[in-house]
CSV table of C-alpha atoms in Angstrom, one decimal:
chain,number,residue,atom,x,y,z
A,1,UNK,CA,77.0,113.2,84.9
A,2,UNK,CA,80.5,114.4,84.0
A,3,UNK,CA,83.3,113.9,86.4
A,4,UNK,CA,84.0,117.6,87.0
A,5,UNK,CA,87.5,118.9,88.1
A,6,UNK,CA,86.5,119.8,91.5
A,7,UNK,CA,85.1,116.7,92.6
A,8,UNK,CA,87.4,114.6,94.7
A,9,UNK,CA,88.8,110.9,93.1
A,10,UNK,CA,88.7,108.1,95.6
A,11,UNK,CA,92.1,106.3,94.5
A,12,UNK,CA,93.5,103.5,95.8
A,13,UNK,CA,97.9,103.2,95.5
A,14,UNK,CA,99.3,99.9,96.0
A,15,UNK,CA,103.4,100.6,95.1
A,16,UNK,CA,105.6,98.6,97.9
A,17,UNK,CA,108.1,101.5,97.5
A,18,UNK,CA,107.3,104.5,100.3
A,19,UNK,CA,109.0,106.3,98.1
A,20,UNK,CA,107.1,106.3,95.2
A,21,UNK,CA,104.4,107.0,97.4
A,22,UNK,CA,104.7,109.5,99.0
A,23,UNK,CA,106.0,111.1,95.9
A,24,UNK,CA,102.6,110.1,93.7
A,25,UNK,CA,100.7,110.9,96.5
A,26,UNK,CA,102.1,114.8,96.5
A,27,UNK,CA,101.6,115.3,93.1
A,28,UNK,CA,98.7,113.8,93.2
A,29,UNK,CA,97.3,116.3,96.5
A,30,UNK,CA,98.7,118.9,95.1
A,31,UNK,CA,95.9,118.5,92.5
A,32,UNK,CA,93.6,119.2,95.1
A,33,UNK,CA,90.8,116.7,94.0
A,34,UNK,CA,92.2,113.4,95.1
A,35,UNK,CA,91.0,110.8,98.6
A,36,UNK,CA,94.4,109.0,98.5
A,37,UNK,CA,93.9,105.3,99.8
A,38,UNK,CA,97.2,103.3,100.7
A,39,UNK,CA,97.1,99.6,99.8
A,40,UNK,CA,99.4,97.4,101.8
A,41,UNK,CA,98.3,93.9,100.3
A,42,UNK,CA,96.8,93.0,97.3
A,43,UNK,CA,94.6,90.5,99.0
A,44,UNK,CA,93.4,93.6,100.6
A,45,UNK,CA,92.3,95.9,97.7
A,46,UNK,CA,88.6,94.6,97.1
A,47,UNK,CA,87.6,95.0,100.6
A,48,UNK,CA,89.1,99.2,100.0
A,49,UNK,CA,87.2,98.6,96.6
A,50,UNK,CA,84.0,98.2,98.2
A,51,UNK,CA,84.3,99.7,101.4
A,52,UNK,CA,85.8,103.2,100.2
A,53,UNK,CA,84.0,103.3,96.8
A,54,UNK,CA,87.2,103.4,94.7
A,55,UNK,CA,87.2,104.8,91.5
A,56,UNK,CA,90.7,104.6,90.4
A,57,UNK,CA,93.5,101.8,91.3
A,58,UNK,CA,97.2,102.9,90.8
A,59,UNK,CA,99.0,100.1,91.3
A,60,UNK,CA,102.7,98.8,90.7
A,61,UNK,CA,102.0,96.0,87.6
A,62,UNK,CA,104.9,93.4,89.5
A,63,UNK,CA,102.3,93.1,92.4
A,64,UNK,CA,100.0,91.2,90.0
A,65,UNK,CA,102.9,88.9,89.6
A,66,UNK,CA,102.2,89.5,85.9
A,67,UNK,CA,99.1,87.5,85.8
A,68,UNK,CA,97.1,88.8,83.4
A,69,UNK,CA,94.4,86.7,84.5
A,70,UNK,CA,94.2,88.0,87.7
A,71,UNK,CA,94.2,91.1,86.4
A,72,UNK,CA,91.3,90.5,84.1
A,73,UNK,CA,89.6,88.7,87.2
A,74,UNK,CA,89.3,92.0,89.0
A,75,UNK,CA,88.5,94.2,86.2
A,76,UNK,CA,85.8,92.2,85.5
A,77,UNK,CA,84.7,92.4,89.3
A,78,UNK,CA,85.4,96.2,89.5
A,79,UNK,CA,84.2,97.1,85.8
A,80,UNK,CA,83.6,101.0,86.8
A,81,UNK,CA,87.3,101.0,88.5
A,82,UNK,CA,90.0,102.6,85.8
A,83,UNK,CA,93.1,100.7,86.7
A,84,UNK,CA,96.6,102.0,85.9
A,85,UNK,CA,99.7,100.8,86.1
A,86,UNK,CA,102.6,102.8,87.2
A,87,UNK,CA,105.4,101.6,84.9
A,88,UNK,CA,109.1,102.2,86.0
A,89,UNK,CA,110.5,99.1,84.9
A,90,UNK,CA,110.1,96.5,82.0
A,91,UNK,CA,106.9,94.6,81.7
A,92,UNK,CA,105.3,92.1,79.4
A,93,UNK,CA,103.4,95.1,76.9
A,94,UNK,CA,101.1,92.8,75.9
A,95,UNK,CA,100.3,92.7,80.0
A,96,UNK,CA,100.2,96.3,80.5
A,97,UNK,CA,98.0,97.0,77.6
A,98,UNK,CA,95.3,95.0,79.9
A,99,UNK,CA,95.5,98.4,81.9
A,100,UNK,CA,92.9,100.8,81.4
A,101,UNK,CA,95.7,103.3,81.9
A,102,UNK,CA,99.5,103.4,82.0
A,103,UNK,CA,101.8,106.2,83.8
A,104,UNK,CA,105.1,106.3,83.3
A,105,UNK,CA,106.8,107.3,86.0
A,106,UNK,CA,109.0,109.8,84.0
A,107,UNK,CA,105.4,111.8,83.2
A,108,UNK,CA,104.9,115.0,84.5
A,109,UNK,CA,102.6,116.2,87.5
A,110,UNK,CA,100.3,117.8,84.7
A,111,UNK,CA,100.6,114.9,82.5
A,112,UNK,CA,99.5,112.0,85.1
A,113,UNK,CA,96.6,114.1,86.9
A,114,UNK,CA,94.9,115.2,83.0
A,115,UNK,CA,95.5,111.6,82.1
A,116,UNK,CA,93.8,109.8,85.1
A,117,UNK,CA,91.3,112.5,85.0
A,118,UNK,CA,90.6,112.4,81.5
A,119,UNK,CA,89.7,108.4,82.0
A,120,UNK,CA,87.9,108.7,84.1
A,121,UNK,CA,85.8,111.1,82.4
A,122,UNK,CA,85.5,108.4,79.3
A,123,UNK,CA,84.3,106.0,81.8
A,124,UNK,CA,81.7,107.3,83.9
A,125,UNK,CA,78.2,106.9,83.3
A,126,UNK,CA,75.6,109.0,82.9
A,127,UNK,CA,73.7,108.7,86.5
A,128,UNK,CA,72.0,111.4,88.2
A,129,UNK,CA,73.9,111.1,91.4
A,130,UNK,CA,71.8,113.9,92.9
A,131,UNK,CA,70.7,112.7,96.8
A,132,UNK,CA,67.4,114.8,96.4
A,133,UNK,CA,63.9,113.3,97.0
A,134,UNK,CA,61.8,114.4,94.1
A,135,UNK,CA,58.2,115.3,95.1
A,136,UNK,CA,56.7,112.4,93.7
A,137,UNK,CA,58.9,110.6,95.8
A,138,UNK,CA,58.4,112.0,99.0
A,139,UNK,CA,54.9,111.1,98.2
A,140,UNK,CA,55.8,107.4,97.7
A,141,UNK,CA,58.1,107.7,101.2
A,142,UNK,CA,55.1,109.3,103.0
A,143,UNK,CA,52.5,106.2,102.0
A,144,UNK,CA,55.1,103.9,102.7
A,145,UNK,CA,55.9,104.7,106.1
A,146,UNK,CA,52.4,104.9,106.8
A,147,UNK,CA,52.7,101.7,106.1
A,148,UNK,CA,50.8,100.9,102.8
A,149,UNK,CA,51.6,98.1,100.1
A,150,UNK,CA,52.7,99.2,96.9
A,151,UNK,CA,49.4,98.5,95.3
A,152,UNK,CA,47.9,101.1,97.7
A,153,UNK,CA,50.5,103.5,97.1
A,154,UNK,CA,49.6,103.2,93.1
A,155,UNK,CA,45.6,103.4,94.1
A,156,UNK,CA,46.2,106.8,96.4
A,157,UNK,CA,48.5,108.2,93.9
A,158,UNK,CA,46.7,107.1,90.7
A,159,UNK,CA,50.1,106.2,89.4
A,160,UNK,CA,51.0,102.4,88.3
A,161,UNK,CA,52.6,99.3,90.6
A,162,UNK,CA,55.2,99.6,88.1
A,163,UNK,CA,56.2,103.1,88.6
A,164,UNK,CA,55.8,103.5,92.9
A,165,UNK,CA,58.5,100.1,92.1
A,166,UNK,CA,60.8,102.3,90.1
A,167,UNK,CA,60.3,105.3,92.8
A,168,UNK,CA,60.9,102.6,95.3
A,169,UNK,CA,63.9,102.0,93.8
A,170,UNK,CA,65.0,105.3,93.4
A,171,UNK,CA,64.4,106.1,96.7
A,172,UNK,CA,66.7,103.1,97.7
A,173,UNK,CA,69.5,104.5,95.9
A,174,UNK,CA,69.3,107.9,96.9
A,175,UNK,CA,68.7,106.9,101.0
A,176,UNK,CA,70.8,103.7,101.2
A,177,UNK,CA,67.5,102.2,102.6
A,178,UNK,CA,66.0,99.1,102.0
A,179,UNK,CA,63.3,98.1,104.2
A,180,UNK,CA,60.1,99.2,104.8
A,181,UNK,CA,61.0,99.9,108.8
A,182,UNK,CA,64.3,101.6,107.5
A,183,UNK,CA,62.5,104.3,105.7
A,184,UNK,CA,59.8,104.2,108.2
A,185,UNK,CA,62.6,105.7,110.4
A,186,UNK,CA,64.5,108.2,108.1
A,187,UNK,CA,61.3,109.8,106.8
A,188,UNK,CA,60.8,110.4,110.9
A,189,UNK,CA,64.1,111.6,111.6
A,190,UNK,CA,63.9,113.5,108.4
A,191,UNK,CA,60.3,115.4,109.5
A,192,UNK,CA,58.8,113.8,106.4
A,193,UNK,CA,56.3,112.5,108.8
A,194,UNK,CA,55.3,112.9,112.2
A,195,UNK,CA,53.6,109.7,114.4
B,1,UNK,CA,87.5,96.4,115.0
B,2,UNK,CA,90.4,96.8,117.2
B,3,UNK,CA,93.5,96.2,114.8
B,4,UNK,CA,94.3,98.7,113.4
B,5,UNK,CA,97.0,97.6,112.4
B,6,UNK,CA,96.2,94.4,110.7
B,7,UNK,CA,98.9,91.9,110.2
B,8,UNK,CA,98.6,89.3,107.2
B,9,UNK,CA,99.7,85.7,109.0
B,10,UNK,CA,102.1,83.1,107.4
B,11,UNK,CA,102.4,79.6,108.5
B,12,UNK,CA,105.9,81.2,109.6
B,13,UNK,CA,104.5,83.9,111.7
B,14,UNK,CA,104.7,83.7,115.4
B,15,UNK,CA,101.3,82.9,116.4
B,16,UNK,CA,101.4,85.0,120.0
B,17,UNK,CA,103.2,87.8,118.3
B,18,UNK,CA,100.2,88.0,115.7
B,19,UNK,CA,97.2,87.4,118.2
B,20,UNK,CA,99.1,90.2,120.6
B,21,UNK,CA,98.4,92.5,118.1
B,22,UNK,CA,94.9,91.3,116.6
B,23,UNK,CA,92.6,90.2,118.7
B,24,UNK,CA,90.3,89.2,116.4
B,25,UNK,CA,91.7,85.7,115.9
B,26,UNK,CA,91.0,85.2,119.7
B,27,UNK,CA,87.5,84.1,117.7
B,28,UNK,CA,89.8,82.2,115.3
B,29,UNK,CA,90.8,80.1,117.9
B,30,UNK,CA,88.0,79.9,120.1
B,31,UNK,CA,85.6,78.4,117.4
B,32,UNK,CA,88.9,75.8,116.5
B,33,UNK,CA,88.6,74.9,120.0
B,34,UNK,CA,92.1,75.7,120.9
B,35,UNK,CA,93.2,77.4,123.8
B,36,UNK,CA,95.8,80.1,123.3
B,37,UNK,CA,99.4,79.1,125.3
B,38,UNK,CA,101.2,80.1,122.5
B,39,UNK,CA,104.4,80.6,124.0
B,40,UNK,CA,107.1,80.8,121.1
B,41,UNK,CA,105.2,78.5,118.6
B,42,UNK,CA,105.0,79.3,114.8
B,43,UNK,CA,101.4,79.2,113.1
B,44,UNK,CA,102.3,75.8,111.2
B,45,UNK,CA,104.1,74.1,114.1
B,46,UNK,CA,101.2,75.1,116.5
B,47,UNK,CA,98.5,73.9,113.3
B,48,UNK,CA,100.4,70.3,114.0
B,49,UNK,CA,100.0,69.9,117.2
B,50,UNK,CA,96.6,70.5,117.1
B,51,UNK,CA,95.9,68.9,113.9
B,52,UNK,CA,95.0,71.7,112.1
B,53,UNK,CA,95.1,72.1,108.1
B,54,UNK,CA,97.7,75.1,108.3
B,55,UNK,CA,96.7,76.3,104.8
B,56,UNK,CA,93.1,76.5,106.1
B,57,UNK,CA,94.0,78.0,109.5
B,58,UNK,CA,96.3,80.8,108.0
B,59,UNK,CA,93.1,81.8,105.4
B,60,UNK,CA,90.5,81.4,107.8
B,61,UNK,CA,92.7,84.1,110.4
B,62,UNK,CA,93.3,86.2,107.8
B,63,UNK,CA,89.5,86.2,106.9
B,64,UNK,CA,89.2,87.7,110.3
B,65,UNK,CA,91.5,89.8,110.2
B,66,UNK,CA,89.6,92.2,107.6
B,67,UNK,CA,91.5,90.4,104.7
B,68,UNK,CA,89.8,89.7,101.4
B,69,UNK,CA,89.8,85.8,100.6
B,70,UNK,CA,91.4,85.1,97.8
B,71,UNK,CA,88.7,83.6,94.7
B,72,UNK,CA,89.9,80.3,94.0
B,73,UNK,CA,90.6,78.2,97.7
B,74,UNK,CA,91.8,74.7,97.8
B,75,UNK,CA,91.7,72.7,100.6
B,76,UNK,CA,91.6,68.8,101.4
B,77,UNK,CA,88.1,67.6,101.7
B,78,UNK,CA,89.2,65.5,104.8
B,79,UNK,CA,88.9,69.3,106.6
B,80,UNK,CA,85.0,69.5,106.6
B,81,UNK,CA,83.9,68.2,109.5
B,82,UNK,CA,86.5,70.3,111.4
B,83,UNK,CA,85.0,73.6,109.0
B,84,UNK,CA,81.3,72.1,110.5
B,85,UNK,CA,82.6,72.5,114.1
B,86,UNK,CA,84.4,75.8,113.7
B,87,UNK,CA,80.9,76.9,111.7
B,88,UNK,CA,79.0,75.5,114.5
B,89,UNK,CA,81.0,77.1,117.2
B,90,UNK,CA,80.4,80.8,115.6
B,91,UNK,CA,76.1,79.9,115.7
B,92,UNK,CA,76.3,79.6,119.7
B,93,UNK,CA,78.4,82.6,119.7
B,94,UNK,CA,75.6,85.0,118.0
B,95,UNK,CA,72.5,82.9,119.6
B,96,UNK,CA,74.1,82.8,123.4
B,97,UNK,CA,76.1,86.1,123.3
B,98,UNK,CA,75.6,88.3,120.6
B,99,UNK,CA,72.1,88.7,120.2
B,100,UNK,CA,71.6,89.0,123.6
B,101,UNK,CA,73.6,91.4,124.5
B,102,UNK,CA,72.3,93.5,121.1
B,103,UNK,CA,69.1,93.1,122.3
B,104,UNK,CA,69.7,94.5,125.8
B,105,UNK,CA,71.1,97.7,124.4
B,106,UNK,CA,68.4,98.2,122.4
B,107,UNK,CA,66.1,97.7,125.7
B,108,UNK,CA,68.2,100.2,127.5
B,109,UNK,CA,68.5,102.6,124.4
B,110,UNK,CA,64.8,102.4,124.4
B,111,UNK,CA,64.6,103.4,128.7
B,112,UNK,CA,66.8,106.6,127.6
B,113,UNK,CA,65.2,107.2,124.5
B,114,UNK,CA,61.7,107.0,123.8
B,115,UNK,CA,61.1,108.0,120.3
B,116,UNK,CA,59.0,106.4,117.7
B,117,UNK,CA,62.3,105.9,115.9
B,118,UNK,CA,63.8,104.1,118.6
B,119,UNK,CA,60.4,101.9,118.8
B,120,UNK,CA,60.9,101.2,115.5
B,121,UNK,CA,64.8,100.0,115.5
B,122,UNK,CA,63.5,97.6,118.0
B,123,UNK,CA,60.9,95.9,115.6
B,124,UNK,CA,63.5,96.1,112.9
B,125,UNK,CA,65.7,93.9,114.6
B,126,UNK,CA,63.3,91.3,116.0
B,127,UNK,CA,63.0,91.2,112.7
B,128,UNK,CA,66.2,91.1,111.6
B,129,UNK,CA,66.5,88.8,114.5
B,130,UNK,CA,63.8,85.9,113.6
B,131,UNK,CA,65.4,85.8,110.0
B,132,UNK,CA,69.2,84.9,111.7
B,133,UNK,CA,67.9,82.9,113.9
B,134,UNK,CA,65.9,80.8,110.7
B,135,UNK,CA,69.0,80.5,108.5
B,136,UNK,CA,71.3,79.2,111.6
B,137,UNK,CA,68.6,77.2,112.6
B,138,UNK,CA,68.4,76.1,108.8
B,139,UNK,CA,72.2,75.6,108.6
B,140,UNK,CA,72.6,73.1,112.1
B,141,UNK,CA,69.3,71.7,110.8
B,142,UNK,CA,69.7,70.7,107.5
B,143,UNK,CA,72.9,72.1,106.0
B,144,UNK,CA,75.5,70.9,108.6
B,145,UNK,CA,74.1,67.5,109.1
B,146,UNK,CA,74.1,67.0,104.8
B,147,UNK,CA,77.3,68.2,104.5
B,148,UNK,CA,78.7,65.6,107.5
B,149,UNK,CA,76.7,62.7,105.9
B,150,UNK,CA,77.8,63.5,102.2
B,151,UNK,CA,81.4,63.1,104.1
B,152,UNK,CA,80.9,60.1,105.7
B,153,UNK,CA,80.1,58.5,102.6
B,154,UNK,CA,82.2,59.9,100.9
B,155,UNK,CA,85.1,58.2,103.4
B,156,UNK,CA,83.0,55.3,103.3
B,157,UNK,CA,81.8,55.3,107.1
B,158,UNK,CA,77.9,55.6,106.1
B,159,UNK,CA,76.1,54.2,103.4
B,160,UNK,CA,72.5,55.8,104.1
B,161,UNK,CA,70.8,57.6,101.0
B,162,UNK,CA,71.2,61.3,101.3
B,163,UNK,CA,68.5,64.1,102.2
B,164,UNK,CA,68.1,65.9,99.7
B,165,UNK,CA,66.6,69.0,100.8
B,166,UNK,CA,69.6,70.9,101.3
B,167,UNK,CA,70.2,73.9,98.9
B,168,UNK,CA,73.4,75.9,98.3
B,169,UNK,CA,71.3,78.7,96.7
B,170,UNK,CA,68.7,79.2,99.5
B,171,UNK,CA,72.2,79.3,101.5
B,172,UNK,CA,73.7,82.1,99.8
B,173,UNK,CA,70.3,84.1,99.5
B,174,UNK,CA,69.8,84.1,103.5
B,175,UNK,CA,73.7,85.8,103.8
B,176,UNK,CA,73.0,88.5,101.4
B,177,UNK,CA,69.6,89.5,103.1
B,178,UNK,CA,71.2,89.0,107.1
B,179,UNK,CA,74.4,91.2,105.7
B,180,UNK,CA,72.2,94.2,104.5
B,181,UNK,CA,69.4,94.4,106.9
B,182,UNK,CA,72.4,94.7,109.6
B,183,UNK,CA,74.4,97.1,107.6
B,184,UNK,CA,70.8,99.4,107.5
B,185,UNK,CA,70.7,99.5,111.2
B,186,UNK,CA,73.8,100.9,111.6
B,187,UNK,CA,73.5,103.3,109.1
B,188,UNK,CA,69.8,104.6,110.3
B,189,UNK,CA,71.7,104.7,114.0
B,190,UNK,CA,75.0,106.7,112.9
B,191,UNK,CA,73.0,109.2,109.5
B,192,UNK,CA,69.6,109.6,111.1
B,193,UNK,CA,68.3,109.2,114.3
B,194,UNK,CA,68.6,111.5,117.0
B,195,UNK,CA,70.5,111.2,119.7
B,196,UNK,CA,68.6,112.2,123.5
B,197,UNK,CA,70.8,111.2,126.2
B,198,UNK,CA,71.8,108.2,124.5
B,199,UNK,CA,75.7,108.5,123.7
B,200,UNK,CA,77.3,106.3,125.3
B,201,UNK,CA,74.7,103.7,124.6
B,202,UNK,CA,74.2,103.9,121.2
B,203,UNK,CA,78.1,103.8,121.3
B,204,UNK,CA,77.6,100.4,123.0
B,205,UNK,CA,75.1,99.5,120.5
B,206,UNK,CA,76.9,100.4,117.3
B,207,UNK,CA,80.3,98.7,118.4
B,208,UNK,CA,78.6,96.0,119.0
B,209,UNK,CA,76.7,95.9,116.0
B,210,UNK,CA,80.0,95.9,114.1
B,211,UNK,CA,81.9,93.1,116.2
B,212,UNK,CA,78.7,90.9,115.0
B,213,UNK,CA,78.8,92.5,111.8
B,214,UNK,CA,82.2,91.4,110.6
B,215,UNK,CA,82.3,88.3,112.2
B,216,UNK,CA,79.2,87.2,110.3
B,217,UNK,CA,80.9,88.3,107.7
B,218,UNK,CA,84.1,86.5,108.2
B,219,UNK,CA,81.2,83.8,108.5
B,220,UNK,CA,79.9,83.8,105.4
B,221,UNK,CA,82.9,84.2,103.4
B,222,UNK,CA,84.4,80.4,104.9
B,223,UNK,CA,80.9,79.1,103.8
B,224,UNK,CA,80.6,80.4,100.9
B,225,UNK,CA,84.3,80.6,99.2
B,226,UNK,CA,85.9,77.1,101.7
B,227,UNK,CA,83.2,75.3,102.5
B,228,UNK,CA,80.9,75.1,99.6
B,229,UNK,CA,83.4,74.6,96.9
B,230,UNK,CA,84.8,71.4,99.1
B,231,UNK,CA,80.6,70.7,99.4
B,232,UNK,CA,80.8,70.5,95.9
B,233,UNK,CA,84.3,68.9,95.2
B,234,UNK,CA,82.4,66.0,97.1
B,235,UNK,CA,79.3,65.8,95.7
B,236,UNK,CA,80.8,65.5,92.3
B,237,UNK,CA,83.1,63.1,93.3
B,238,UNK,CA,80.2,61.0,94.6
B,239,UNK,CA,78.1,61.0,91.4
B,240,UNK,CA,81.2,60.1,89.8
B,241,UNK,CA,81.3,56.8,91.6
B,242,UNK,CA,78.2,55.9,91.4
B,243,UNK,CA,78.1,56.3,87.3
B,244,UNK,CA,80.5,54.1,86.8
């Protein structure tokens, strides 16, 4: 799916300077799309990563203490994060160039928003992020509360193991439910079944 | 899940001025065994009176205090049997406290609430429930006294051969599944079920759930990023010897 204009960018800012923040942080509002996240510590940023779903990590490249390792440690952690450096003094280019992204802080409004925009674009993937149940797996939902094994569900629906597995999984990503008594309950709550 | 406004502690930090404003290392303290007269004392001269690695006491805190462990710790080895106790001290918190009190929640929530959904939350977390209690059980069982016996050969106190049944994988495998199945009952309690008469309950129930939620979590992270890489600075250390 393409990262549309109107949907909203979960960024993270880590910039020691109030400042500069508040002053990214306008322009970047003023876009409309953005969930601005601010950073005090870098020790702090994968818990925000994970927590808050970050997509995009704006961060002041003397934080890093120019270790390019580091750097490359966390890309490689968070490899659908775009990270960009906001550049308004002299760094090590062969360092910055480890950045997905680089904004000068003598860019425009326009120029920064396109350009973060525009990678992010590049680097989302192509996944159906649509919460819907399909049919065939409200089916699977239904069996499985009523508490049948996957092989039962495959025998009553005449489909495969292999594929009530992959609506299985599919239903996991869509609910945020593992477990059988976790989706017992939400198919409840959600009038998919009645006890 | 009360500081909100997390501090990040130094050995220089003063200790009470840090604990005044996040509680959360009251737990820090209480599974060092130290009782909390602070008076004016910084973290690293408080850390010497009680004999305390400050390196390790300052990581450990801020592990509690919502802060992300850094990948690569380095600690002494001679630490270990005080990371055991610490460990140890955070089991009869759950078992004795925790659990108990999560459990009588969900009894009450049940009295208030008599849904099949409610029924069901109950069974998912005697579930959730045997599996904690098997991978603390398996941890002051077998993992704990390993780890204490690898040390005391490694110093030289012991010269027993080792049980071997101890494995860091198993370990690691019994976190991952403990963390997620909690993480679902929260969610199925805040997204779907419906609430009858059950606010201020569920409230109970949920803020509970998260208190046991992130100090598990704080939990895992000292086993699995201080302990076990001192586990295995040991254990190579020992095979070393005994090659040559």
């Amino acid at each position: 799916m393409k990262q549309s204009d109107k949907e909203t960018v979960r960024t993270g800012i880590l910039e020691p300077s109030a400042i500069v923040v508040n002053g990214l942080s306008n322009i970047l509002l003023k876009a409309g799309n953005f969930d601005l996240y601010k950073i005090d510590y870098v020790a702090d940023m994968q818990r925000y990563i994970t927590a808050n779903k970050l997509q995009v990590i704006i961060i002041n490249p003397q934080l890093l203490q120019q270790s390019a390792k580091e750097l490359a440690h966390l890309k490689q952690k968070n490899p659908d994060v775009v990270w960009c450096a906001l550049v308004y003094s002299f760094f090590d280019p062969n360092y910055l160039n480890q950045f997905d992204l680089q904004i000068p802080i003598t860019d425009s409004p326009t120029d920064i928003v396109e350009a973060i925009r525009s990678k992010l674009n590049n680097e989302t993937a192509d996944t159906d992020l649509s919460m819907q149940l399909s049919d065939r797996e409200l089916d699977v939902l239904r069996l499985l509360a009523q508490g049948n094994m996957n092989k039962e569900i495959a025998d009553k629906l005449n489909i495969s193991v292999h594929t009530v597995i992959s609506h299985r999984k599919n239903i996991t990503q869509k609910t945020g439910i593992k477990t059988q008594s976790g989706l017992t309950i939400y198919a409840l709550s959600n009038k998919i079944i009645n006890i | 899940m009360y500081n909100e406004s997390r501090q990040y502690l130094k050995p220089e930090s003063k200790l009470a001025d840090i604990v005044y404003n996040n509680p959360s290392l009251l737990y820090v303290l209480e599974y060092f065994e130290v009782d909390y007269i602070l008076q004016d004392k910084t973290v690293a001269e408080f850390c010497a009176e009680h004999n305390i690695d400050a390196n390790l006491f300052t990581t450990v805190s801020n592990i509690y205090n919502g802060f992300v462990a850094e990948s690569k710790l380095e600690f002494g080895v001679e630490s270990i049997p005080l990371i055991i106790k610490f460990l140890h001290n955070t089991h009869a918190y759950y078992l004795n406290e925790k659990y108990p009190e999560i459990r009588n929640f969900i009894d009450e929530l049940r009295k208030v609430n008599s849904s099949t959904e409610i029924g069901i939350v109950e069974k998912f977390f005697t579930e959730y429930y045997a599996e904690v209690n098997e991978h603390l059980d398996y941890e002051d069982r077998v993992a704990f006294p390993y780890i204490n016996a690898l040390y005391n050969k490694y110093i030289g106190a012991d010269s027993e051969p080792l049980d071997t049944s101890f494995s860091a994988k198993v370990y690691r495998k019994h976190h991952t599944d403990i963390n997620y199945k909690l993480d679902e009952l929260k969610s199925l309690l805040i997204k779907y079920i419906s609430v009858r008469e059950d606010r201020q309950i569920r409230r109970r129930l949920l803020l509970s759930l998260c208190d046991v939620e992130s100090n598990l979590y704080a939990h895992s992270v000292i086993e699995e990023q201080i302990l076990m890489p001192l586990v295995m600075k040991v254990e190579r250390n020992l095979n070393k010897v005994k090659k040559q």
